[in-house]
mmCIF file of C-alpha atoms in Angstrom:
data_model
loop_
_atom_site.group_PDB
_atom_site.id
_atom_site.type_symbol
_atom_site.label_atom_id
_atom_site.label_comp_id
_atom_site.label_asym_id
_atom_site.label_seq_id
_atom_site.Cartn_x
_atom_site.Cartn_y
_atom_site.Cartn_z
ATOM 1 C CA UNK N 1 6.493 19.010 -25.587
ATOM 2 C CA UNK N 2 4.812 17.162 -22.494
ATOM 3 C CA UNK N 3 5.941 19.933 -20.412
ATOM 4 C CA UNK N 4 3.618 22.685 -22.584
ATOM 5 C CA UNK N 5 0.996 24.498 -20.282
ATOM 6 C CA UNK N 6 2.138 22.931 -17.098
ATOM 7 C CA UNK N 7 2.261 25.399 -13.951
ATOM 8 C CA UNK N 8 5.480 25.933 -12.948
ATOM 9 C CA UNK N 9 5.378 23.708 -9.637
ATOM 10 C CA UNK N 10 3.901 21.134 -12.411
ATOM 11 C CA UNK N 11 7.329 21.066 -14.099
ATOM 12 C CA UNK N 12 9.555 20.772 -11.311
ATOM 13 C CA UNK N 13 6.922 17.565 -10.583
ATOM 14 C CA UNK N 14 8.470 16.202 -13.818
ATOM 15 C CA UNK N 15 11.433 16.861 -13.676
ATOM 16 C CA UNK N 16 11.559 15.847 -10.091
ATOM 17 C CA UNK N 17 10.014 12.019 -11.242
ATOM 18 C CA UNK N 18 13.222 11.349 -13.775
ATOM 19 C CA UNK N 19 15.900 13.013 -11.593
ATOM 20 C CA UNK N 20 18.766 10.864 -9.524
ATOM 21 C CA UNK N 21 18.420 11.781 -6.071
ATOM 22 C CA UNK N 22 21.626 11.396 -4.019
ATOM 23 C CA UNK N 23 21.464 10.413 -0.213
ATOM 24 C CA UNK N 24 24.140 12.594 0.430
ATOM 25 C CA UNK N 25 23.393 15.639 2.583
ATOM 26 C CA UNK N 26 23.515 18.999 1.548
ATOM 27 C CA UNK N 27 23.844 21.790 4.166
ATOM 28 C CA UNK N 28 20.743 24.132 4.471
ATOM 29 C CA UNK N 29 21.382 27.551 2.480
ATOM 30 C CA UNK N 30 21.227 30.265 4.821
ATOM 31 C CA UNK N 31 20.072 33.723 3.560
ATOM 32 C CA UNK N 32 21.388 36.745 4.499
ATOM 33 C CA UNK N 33 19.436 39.261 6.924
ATOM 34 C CA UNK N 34 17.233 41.450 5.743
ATOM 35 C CA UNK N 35 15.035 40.960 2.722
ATOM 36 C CA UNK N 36 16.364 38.076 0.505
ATOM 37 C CA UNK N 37 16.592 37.290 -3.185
ATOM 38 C CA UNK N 38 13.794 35.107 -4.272
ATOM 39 C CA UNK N 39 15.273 33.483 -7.574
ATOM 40 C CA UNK N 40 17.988 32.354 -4.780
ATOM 41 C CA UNK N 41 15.333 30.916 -2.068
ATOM 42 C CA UNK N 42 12.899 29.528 -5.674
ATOM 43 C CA UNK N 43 16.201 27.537 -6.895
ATOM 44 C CA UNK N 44 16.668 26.089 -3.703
ATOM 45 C CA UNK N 45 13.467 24.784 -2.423
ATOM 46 C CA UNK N 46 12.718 23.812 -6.008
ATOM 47 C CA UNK N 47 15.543 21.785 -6.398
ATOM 48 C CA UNK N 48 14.675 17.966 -5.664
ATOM 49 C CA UNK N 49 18.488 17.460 -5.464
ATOM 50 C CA UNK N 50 18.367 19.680 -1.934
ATOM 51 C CA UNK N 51 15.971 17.445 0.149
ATOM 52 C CA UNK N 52 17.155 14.781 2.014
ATOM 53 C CA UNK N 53 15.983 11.654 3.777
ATOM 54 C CA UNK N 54 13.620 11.872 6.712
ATOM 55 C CA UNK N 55 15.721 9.732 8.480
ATOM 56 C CA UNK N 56 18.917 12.037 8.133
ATOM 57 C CA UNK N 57 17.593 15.016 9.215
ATOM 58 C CA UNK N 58 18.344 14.728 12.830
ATOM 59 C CA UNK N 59 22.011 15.270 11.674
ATOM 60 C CA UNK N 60 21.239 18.891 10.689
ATOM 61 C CA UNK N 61 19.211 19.570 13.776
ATOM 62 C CA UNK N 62 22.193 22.351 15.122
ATOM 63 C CA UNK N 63 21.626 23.914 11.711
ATOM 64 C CA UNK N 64 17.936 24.129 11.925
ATOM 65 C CA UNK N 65 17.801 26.076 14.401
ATOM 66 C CA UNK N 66 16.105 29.193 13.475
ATOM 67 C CA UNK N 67 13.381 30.385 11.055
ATOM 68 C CA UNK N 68 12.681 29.568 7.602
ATOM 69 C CA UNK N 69 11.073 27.750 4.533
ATOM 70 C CA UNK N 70 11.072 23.560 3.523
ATOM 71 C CA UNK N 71 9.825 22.205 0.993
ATOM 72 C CA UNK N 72 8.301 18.065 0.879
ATOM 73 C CA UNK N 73 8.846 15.893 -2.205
ATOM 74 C CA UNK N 74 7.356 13.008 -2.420
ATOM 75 C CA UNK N 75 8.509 9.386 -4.219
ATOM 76 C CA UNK N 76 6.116 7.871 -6.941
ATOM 77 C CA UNK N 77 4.471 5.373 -4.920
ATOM 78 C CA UNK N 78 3.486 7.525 -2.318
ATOM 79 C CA UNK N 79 2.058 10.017 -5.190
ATOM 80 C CA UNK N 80 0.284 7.283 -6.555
ATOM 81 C CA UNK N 81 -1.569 6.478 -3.207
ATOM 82 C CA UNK N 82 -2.222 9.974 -2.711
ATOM 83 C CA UNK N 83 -3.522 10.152 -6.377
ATOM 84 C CA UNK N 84 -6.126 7.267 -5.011
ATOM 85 C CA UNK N 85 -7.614 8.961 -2.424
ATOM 86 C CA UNK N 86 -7.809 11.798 -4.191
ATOM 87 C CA UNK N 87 -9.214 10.822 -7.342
ATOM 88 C CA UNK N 88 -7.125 13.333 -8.992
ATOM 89 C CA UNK N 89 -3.475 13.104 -10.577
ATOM 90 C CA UNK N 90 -0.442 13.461 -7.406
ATOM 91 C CA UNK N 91 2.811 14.291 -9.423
ATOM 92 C CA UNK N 92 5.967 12.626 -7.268
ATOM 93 C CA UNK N 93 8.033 16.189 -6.716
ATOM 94 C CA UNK N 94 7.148 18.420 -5.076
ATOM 95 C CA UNK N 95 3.955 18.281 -2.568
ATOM 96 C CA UNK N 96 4.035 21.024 -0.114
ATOM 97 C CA UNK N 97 5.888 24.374 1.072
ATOM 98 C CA UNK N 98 5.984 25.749 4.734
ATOM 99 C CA UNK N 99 7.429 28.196 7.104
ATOM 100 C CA UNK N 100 8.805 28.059 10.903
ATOM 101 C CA UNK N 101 9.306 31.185 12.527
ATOM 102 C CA UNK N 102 7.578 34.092 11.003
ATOM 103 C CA UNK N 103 6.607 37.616 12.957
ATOM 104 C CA UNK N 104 2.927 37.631 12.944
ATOM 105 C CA UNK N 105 1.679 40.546 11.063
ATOM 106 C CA UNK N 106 -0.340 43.029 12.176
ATOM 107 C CA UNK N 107 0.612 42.347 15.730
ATOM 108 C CA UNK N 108 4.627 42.606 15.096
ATOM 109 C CA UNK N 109 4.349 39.603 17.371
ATOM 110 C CA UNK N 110 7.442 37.358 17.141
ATOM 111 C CA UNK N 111 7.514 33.956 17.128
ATOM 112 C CA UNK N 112 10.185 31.180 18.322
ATOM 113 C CA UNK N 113 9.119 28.551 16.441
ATOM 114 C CA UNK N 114 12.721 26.850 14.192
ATOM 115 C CA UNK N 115 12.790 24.738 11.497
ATOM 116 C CA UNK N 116 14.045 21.618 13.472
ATOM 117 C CA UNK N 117 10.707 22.183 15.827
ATOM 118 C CA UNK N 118 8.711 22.482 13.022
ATOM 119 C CA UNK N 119 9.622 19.579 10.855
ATOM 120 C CA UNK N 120 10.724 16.914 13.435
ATOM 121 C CA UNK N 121 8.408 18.319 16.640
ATOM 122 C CA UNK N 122 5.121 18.908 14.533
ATOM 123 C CA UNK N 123 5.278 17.571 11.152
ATOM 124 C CA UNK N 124 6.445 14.470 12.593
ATOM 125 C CA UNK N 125 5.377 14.355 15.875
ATOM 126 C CA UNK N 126 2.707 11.803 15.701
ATOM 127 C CA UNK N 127 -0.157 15.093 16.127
ATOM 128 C CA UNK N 128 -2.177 15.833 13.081
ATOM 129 C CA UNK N 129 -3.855 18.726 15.155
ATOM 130 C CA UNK N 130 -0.118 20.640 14.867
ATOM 131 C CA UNK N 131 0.126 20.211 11.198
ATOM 132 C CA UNK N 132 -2.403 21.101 8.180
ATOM 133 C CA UNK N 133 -0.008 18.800 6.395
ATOM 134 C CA UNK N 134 -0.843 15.853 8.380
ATOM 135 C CA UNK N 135 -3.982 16.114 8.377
ATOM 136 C CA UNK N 136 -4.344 16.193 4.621
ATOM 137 C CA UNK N 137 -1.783 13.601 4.214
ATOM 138 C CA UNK N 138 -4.317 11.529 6.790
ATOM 139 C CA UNK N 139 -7.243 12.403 5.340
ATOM 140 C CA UNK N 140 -5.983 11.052 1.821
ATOM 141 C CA UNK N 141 -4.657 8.219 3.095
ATOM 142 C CA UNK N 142 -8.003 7.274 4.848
ATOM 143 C CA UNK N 143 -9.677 7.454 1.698
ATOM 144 C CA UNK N 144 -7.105 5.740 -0.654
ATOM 145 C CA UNK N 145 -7.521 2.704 1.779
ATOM 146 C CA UNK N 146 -10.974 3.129 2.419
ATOM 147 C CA UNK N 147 -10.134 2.497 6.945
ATOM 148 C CA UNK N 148 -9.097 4.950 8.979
ATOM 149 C CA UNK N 149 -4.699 5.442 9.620
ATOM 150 C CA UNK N 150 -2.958 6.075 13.359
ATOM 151 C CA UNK N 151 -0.560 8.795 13.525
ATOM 152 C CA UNK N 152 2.352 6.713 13.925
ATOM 153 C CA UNK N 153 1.375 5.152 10.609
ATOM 154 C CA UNK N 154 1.057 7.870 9.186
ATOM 155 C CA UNK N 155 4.463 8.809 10.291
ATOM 156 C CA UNK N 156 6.272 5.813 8.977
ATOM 157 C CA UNK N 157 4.180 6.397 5.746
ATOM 158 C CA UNK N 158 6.056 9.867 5.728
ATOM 159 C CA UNK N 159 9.619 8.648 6.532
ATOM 160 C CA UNK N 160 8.819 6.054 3.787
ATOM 161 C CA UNK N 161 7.842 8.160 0.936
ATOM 162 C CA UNK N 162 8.856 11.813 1.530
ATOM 163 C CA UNK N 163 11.907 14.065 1.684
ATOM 164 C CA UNK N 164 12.214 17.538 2.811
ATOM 165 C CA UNK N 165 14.692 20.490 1.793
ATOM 166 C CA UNK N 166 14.508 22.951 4.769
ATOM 167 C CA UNK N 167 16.060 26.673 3.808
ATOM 168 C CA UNK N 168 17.203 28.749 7.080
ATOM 169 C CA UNK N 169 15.946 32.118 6.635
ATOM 170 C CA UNK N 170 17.290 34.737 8.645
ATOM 171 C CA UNK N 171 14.769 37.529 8.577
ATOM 172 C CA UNK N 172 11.609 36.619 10.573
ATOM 173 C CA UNK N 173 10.169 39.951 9.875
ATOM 174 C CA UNK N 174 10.307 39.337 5.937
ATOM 175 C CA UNK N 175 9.245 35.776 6.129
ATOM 176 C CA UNK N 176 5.676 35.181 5.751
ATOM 177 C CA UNK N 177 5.540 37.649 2.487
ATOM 178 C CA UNK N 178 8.353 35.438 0.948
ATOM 179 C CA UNK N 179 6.596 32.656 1.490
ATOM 180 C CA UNK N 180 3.781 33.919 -0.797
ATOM 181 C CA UNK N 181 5.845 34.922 -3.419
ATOM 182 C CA UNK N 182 7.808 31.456 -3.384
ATOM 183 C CA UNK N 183 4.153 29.922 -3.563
ATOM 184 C CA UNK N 184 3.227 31.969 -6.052
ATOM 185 C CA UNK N 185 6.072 30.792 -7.846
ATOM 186 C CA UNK N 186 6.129 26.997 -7.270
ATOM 187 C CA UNK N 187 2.382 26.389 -6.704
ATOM 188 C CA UNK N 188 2.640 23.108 -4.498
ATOM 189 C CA UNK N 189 -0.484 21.523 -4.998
ATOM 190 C CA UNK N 190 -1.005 20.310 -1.441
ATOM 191 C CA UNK N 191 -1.074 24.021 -0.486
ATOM 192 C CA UNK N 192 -4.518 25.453 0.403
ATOM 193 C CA UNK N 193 -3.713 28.898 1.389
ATOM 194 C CA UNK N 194 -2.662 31.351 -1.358
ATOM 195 C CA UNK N 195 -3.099 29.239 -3.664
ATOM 196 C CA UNK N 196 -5.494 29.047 -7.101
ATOM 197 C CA UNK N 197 -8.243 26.723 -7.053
ATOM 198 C CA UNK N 198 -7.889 23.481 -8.927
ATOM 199 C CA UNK N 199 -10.042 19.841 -8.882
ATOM 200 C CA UNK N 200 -6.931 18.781 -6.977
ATOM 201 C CA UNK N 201 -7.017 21.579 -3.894
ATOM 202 C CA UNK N 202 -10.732 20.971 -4.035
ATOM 203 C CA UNK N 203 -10.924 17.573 -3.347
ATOM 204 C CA UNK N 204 -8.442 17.747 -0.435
ATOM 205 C CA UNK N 205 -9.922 20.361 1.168
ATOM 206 C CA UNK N 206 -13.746 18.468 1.022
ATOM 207 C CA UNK N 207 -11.161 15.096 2.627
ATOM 208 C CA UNK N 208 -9.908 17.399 4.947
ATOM 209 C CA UNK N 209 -13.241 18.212 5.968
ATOM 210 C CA UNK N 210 -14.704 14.352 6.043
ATOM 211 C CA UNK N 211 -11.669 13.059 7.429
ATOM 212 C CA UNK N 212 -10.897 11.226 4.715
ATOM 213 C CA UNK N 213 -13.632 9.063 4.848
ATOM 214 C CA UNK N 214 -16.133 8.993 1.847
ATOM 215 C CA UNK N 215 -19.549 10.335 2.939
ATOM 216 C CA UNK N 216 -19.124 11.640 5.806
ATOM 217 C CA UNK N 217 -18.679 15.358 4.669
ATOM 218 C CA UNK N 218 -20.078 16.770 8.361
ATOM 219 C CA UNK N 219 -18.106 14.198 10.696
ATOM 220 C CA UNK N 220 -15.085 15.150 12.721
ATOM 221 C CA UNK N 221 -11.588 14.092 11.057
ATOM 222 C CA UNK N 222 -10.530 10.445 12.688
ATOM 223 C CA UNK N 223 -6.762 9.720 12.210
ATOM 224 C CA UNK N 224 -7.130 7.535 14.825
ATOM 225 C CA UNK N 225 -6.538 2.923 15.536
ATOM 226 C CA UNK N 226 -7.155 2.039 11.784
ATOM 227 C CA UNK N 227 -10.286 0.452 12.469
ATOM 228 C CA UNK N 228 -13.418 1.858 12.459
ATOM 229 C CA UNK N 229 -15.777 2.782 15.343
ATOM 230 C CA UNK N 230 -12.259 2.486 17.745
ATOM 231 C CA UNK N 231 -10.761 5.296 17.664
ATOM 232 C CA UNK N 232 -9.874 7.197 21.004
ATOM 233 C CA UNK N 233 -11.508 10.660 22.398
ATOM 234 C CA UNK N 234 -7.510 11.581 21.727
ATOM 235 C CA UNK N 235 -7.446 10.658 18.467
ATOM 236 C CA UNK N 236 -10.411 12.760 17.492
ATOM 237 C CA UNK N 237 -9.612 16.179 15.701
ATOM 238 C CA UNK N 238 -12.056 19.178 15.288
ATOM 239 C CA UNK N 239 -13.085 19.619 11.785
ATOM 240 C CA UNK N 240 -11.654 22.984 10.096
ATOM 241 C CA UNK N 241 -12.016 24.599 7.036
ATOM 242 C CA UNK N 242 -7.905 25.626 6.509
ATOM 243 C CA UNK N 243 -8.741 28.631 4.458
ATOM 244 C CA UNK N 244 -9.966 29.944 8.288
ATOM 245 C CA UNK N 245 -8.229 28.329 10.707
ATOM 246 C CA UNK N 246 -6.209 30.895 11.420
ATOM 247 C CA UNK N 247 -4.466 28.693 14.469
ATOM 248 C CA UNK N 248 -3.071 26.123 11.891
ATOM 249 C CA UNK N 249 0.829 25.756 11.471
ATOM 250 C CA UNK N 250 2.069 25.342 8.205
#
């Protein structure tokens, strides 16, 4: 079958390239406090038929209020750019998972980061430097078209080609350790972080690290005018290795 020895986050890729997506918009699932069910919160942000259009998402803003976990899908042409720059096989599916809002463990300190500031405020808020996402999704892009990409390209670039299925979790306490388990279980290949090594992760992380531009494995990542040599002392982001950046958002 083509779907024998495929990780699981590999299948839902497949199934995710030959499903019907509607545009219509389905309200967030909210867990219930305290620790929650993770074949519930796996179904949901696995399902391709629960993200919706970037450009709908300010109309769940009210819900997105508080913590939780999103998933981003991506459409096949914007896999096969990202396949480009990457030299290695992008599925369209699913691409990434994240968190807003988690307690920060050992320190039991709590966090007010939502959902809706997470996805619309960082994510897509024209700053790679507040998203590991970003910057990989730059970096990628840099290389696939061989110049360098501004952040409000980039932006449209998202809007164009991904979706997002955000999941309101109520327990900020319990959050970070479900999002390992729901990685373990869906294996996103744009995650770094808990994640297994593969010729995939590896190539994004040595992008990450060149800026996503060939050859220049000790230079500072550039996501800056989209031509070379111009780019503004704004537009220049410190180099990081994700695995210890320990300031990174998700």
């Amino acid at each position: 079958t083509p779907l024998e020895g495929l990780t699981r986050g590999e299948r839902l890729s497949w199934y995710a390239a030959r499903s019907h997506h509607p545009k219509s918009l389905p309200a967030p699932l909210t867990t219930a406090r305290g620790p929650s069910r993770d074949d519930e919160v796996i179904a949901y942000l696995g399902n391709p038929a629960n993200a919706v259009e970037l450009e709908t998402l300010s109309h769940l803003r009210d819900a997105l209020g508080g913590p939780g976990l999103y998933t981003w899908w991506i459409d096949h042409e914007g896999a096969a750019e990202l396949t480009v720059g990457l030299g290695h096989l992008v599925e369209a599916g699913l691409l990434y998972l994240g968190q807003a809002g988690a307690t920060k463990w050992p320190s039991g300190k709590r966090s007010k980061n939502t959902l809706w500031g997470r996805l619309a405020g960082m994510h897509l808020g024209d700053k790679a430097d507040m998203s590991t996402l970003r910057r990989s999704l730059g970096g990628t892009l840099a290389a696939a078209r061989g110049a360098m990409i501004t952040e409000s390209d980039l932006s449209t670039w998202m809007r164009a080609h991904l979706r997002v299925a955000p999941l309101v979790v109520a327990d900020r306490d319990t959050l970070h350790a479900l999002e390992e388990r729901v990685l373990a279980a869906l294996d996103p290949p744009f995650n770094l972080r808990h994640a297994s090594r593969t010729r995939l992760r590896t190539a994004l992380k040595r992008l990450r690290r060149a800026g996503g531009q060939p050859g220049q494995q000790d230079s500072p990542t550039v996501i800056g005018s989209g031509l070379p040599g111009e780019a503004s002392q704004t537009d220049l982001i410190e180099k990081t290795d994700p695995d210890a950046h320990r300031r990174s958002r998700t």
